[in-house]
Short mmCIF file of C-alpha atoms in Angstrom, two decimals:
data_model
loop_
_atom_site.label_atom_id
_atom_site.label_comp_id
_atom_site.label_asym_id
_atom_site.label_seq_id
_atom_site.Cartn_x
_atom_site.Cartn_y
_atom_site.Cartn_z
CA UNK A 1 0.12 0.13 -0.25
CA UNK A 2 1.42 3.36 -0.98
CA UNK A 3 2.39 5.90 1.65
CA UNK A 4 -0.35 8.75 2.00
CA UNK A 5 0.73 11.93 0.34
CA UNK A 6 -0.64 15.28 0.04
CA UNK A 7 -0.10 18.40 -2.23
CA UNK A 8 -0.17 22.10 -2.14
CA UNK A 9 -0.26 22.31 1.35
CA UNK A 10 0.19 25.62 2.59
CA UNK A 11 0.88 27.50 5.74
CA UNK A 12 0.36 31.36 6.63
CA UNK A 13 2.95 32.87 9.22
CA UNK A 14 5.08 35.13 7.12
CA UNK A 15 7.70 37.46 8.26
CA UNK A 16 9.55 37.34 4.80
CA UNK A 17 9.32 39.32 1.62
CA UNK A 18 6.25 38.36 -0.65
CA UNK A 19 5.71 35.12 -1.71
CA UNK A 20 6.16 36.48 -5.60
CA UNK A 21 5.02 34.05 -8.72
CA UNK A 22 5.71 30.37 -8.83
CA UNK A 23 8.95 29.26 -10.14
CA UNK A 24 9.41 27.08 -12.77
CA UNK A 25 8.07 23.51 -10.68
CA UNK A 26 4.58 25.22 -10.33
CA UNK A 27 1.47 23.19 -10.89
CA UNK A 28 3.47 20.04 -12.14
CA UNK A 29 5.97 21.85 -14.55
CA UNK A 30 9.11 19.89 -15.34
CA UNK A 31 10.78 21.25 -11.90
CA UNK A 32 8.10 19.97 -9.43
CA UNK A 33 9.08 17.79 -6.80
CA UNK A 34 7.17 14.07 -5.65
CA UNK A 35 4.32 15.74 -3.05
CA UNK A 36 5.88 14.72 0.37
CA UNK A 37 4.47 11.94 2.44
CA UNK A 38 3.38 12.25 5.72
CA UNK A 39 4.27 8.84 7.01
CA UNK A 40 7.50 9.60 8.97
CA UNK A 41 5.88 12.63 10.51
CA UNK A 42 3.07 10.78 11.84
CA UNK A 43 5.27 7.78 13.28
CA UNK A 44 7.58 9.96 14.71
CA UNK A 45 5.10 12.06 16.71
CA UNK A 46 3.66 8.43 17.78
CA UNK A 47 7.25 7.34 19.14
CA UNK A 48 6.67 10.23 21.46
CA UNK A 49 2.96 9.67 22.57
CA UNK A 50 3.42 6.24 23.29
CA UNK A 51 5.98 6.51 26.21
CA UNK A 52 4.38 9.43 27.64
CA UNK A 53 0.89 7.28 27.85
CA UNK A 54 2.55 4.00 28.51
CA UNK A 55 5.25 4.75 31.49
CA UNK A 56 3.70 4.09 34.69
CA UNK A 57 3.02 7.66 36.82
CA UNK A 58 5.67 6.51 39.69
CA UNK A 59 8.62 6.73 37.01
CA UNK A 60 8.18 10.00 36.02
CA UNK A 61 7.23 13.62 37.13
CA UNK A 62 4.83 14.54 34.51
CA UNK A 63 4.60 15.92 32.00
CA UNK A 64 1.03 17.21 32.58
CA UNK A 65 -2.00 15.12 30.42
CA UNK A 66 -2.43 18.15 28.81
CA UNK A 67 0.91 17.14 26.61
CA UNK A 68 -0.01 13.82 25.67
CA UNK A 69 -3.78 15.12 24.97
CA UNK A 70 -2.56 17.52 22.45
CA UNK A 71 0.03 15.77 20.52
CA UNK A 72 -3.13 12.96 20.03
CA UNK A 73 -5.22 15.62 18.47
CA UNK A 74 -2.33 16.52 15.98
CA UNK A 75 -1.64 12.78 15.42
CA UNK A 76 -5.40 12.56 14.61
CA UNK A 77 -5.24 15.87 12.61
CA UNK A 78 -2.20 14.97 10.69
CA UNK A 79 -3.87 11.67 10.00
CA UNK A 80 -7.06 12.91 8.26
CA UNK A 81 -4.99 15.19 6.14
CA UNK A 82 -2.57 12.47 4.97
CA UNK A 83 -5.54 10.05 4.39
CA UNK A 84 -7.52 13.15 2.18
CA UNK A 85 -6.75 12.75 -1.80
CA UNK A 86 -5.75 15.80 -3.54
CA UNK A 87 -5.30 19.18 -2.23
CA UNK A 88 -5.64 20.15 1.58
CA UNK A 89 -9.19 22.76 2.09
CA UNK A 90 -7.12 25.97 2.84
CA UNK A 91 -9.03 26.38 6.24
CA UNK A 92 -6.85 23.32 7.20
CA UNK A 93 -3.38 24.79 6.38
CA UNK A 94 -3.72 27.32 9.11
CA UNK A 95 -4.99 24.81 11.43
CA UNK A 96 -1.73 22.27 11.10
CA UNK A 97 0.42 25.24 12.43
CA UNK A 98 -2.02 26.45 15.25
CA UNK A 99 -1.60 22.88 16.68
CA UNK A 100 2.06 22.66 16.29
CA UNK A 101 2.59 25.89 17.84
CA UNK A 102 0.17 24.50 20.71
CA UNK A 103 2.06 21.60 21.19
CA UNK A 104 5.56 23.55 21.32
CA UNK A 105 3.62 25.87 23.97
CA UNK A 106 2.37 22.78 25.80
CA UNK A 107 5.78 20.91 26.16
CA UNK A 108 7.48 24.32 26.81
CA UNK A 109 5.26 24.45 29.92
CA UNK A 110 5.71 21.14 30.93
CA UNK A 111 9.44 21.90 30.90
CA UNK A 112 8.90 24.91 32.93
CA UNK A 113 6.90 23.09 35.62
CA UNK A 114 9.77 20.41 35.82
CA UNK A 115 12.53 23.12 36.40
CA UNK A 116 10.27 24.97 38.79
CA UNK A 117 9.59 21.55 40.82
CA UNK A 118 13.22 20.91 40.65
CA UNK A 119 13.97 24.26 42.07
CA UNK A 120 12.05 24.68 44.75
CA UNK A 121 12.13 23.25 48.71
CA UNK A 122 10.58 19.80 48.63
CA UNK A 123 7.29 20.56 51.05
CA UNK A 124 7.32 18.72 54.45
CA UNK A 125 5.88 15.35 54.48
CA UNK A 126 6.20 15.16 50.61
CA UNK A 127 8.73 12.97 49.02
CA UNK A 128 11.20 14.38 46.37
CA UNK A 129 11.31 13.35 42.71
CA UNK A 130 13.75 10.41 42.67
CA UNK A 131 16.61 10.14 40.12
CA UNK A 132 14.42 7.82 38.00
CA UNK A 133 11.82 10.14 37.93
CA UNK A 134 13.97 13.10 36.91
CA UNK A 135 15.71 11.19 34.03
CA UNK A 136 12.63 9.64 32.63
CA UNK A 137 10.58 12.99 32.51
CA UNK A 138 13.76 15.26 31.45
CA UNK A 139 14.38 12.60 28.75
CA UNK A 140 10.32 12.43 27.65
CA UNK A 141 10.84 16.18 27.68
CA UNK A 142 13.86 16.39 25.77
CA UNK A 143 12.37 14.26 22.81
CA UNK A 144 9.18 16.05 22.94
CA UNK A 145 10.84 19.11 22.15
CA UNK A 146 12.84 17.45 19.38
CA UNK A 147 9.92 16.35 17.51
CA UNK A 148 7.65 19.38 18.29
CA UNK A 149 9.66 21.95 16.85
CA UNK A 150 11.08 19.54 14.28
CA UNK A 151 7.90 19.26 12.97
CA UNK A 152 7.09 23.01 13.22
CA UNK A 153 10.20 23.74 10.98
CA UNK A 154 9.12 21.36 8.53
CA UNK A 155 5.62 23.29 8.40
CA UNK A 156 7.35 27.00 8.22
CA UNK A 157 10.41 26.32 5.73
CA UNK A 158 9.34 27.71 2.84
CA UNK A 159 5.77 27.58 3.05
CA UNK A 160 5.33 24.19 3.91
CA UNK A 161 6.24 20.57 1.97
CA UNK A 162 3.71 21.65 -0.39
CA UNK A 163 5.08 24.94 -1.40
CA UNK A 164 8.71 23.77 -1.39
CA UNK A 165 7.74 21.23 -3.98
CA UNK A 166 6.42 23.07 -6.58
CA UNK A 167 8.93 26.20 -5.64
CA UNK A 168 5.94 28.66 -4.98
CA UNK A 169 8.05 30.92 -2.32
CA UNK A 170 11.37 32.33 -3.40
CA UNK A 171 13.15 32.80 -0.21
CA UNK A 172 13.15 29.71 2.35
CA UNK A 173 13.79 29.90 6.25
CA UNK A 174 16.57 27.44 6.05
CA UNK A 175 19.80 26.98 3.86
CA UNK A 176 20.78 23.46 3.68
CA UNK A 177 24.25 22.42 2.52
CA UNK A 178 22.47 20.53 -0.57
CA UNK A 179 21.08 24.25 -1.85
CA UNK A 180 24.19 26.21 -1.37
CA UNK A 181 26.57 23.86 -3.19
CA UNK A 182 26.34 21.97 -6.32
CA UNK A 183 27.18 18.07 -6.82
CA UNK A 184 25.23 17.67 -2.88
CA UNK A 185 22.48 16.23 -3.92
CA UNK A 186 20.21 15.55 -7.20
CA UNK A 187 19.30 18.47 -9.30
CA UNK A 188 15.70 20.57 -7.59
CA UNK A 189 16.44 18.42 -4.04
CA UNK A 190 14.14 20.23 -1.29
CA UNK A 191 14.47 19.56 1.97
CA UNK A 192 11.85 17.00 3.79
CA UNK A 193 10.50 16.28 7.31
CA UNK A 194 13.85 14.22 8.25
CA UNK A 195 15.94 17.14 7.48
CA UNK A 196 14.25 19.39 9.99
CA UNK A 197 14.08 16.54 12.35
CA UNK A 198 17.73 16.62 12.39
CA UNK A 199 18.12 20.59 12.37
CA UNK A 200 15.68 20.40 15.64
CA UNK A 201 18.17 17.58 17.20
CA UNK A 202 21.16 19.50 16.80
CA UNK A 203 20.04 22.70 18.15
CA UNK A 204 19.08 20.54 21.64
CA UNK A 205 22.26 18.76 21.78
CA UNK A 206 24.71 21.62 20.50
CA UNK A 207 22.33 24.33 20.98
CA UNK A 208 23.10 25.60 17.61
CA UNK A 209 22.72 25.15 14.27
CA UNK A 210 24.69 22.00 12.87
CA UNK A 211 23.55 21.36 9.75
CA UNK A 212 20.88 24.00 8.40
CA UNK A 213 21.52 27.83 8.84
CA UNK A 214 18.41 29.72 9.98
CA UNK A 215 17.60 32.64 7.57
CA UNK A 216 14.20 34.50 8.84
CA UNK A 217 13.63 36.18 12.04
CA UNK A 218 11.07 33.51 12.87
CA UNK A 219 12.99 30.50 12.80
CA UNK A 220 15.85 31.94 14.38
CA UNK A 221 13.43 32.86 17.37
CA UNK A 222 12.19 29.33 17.33
CA UNK A 223 15.47 27.92 17.39
CA UNK A 224 16.41 30.07 20.39
CA UNK A 225 13.43 29.06 22.35
CA UNK A 226 13.90 25.46 21.64
CA UNK A 227 17.69 25.61 22.82
CA UNK A 228 16.63 27.59 25.89
CA UNK A 229 14.15 24.80 27.21
CA UNK A 230 16.56 22.07 26.50
CA UNK A 231 19.22 23.89 28.58
CA UNK A 232 17.10 24.85 31.47
CA UNK A 233 16.15 21.33 31.27
CA UNK A 234 19.65 19.49 31.29
CA UNK A 235 21.30 21.84 33.52
CA UNK A 236 18.78 21.63 36.19
CA UNK A 237 17.65 18.15 35.94
CA UNK A 238 21.33 16.85 35.85
CA UNK A 239 22.64 18.99 38.68
CA UNK A 240 19.74 17.68 41.00
CA UNK A 241 20.69 14.47 39.81
CA UNK A 242 24.31 14.44 40.50
CA UNK A 243 23.56 15.82 44.24
CA UNK A 244 21.35 13.07 44.81
CA UNK A 245 23.62 10.18 43.60
CA UNK A 246 25.82 8.71 46.55
CA UNK A 247 29.10 10.08 46.00
#
């Protein structure tokens, strides 16, 4: 069975110059790229939902139930978009971006909550979090941080997968090595979800872009927020774990 695909997906969150006329790959032209499958975004999102649901509550400190609930809603919407043949209705395009943004905000709020819990003094009669709880929660939050920002970069860059496929916008949000030098990729190469997921991963572990360079204010701001969230979780949780572990 062939993977579900969607064409002409558009998102409306501009801080760049005018979109301009379609390029040579527009609407089935000779330079048009194949429509991008939504299978990997769905699989990746499911991989962060399942542990949050299956890991027992006594082994973690959150995230709050709102995070997997929003993730599940996003998964259902993406599944509906992927299953629908033909172009996605225009009303669904901003909805996808709004849901991704809510998902990022929900996970960021969960990270802030964890940091606050670790920094505060444990009230009398309350058991402090264990090393296992802290580490499981930190790994869950960081994995969700990577996936949610990867999804957002994927939908923002150059107007989203549909507009990138037909060169509808002249200016991308990221410059990948394959687009900056000849001979690194086949002609007409376009970034896809794994490329944006890798950008999100390197931004978490290196706190800087190690692959693609951000070009627009909106993705620079998002990458700064993503790095701050991961840095706060890593610094606070690891310092607390070191203090708990016996010397």
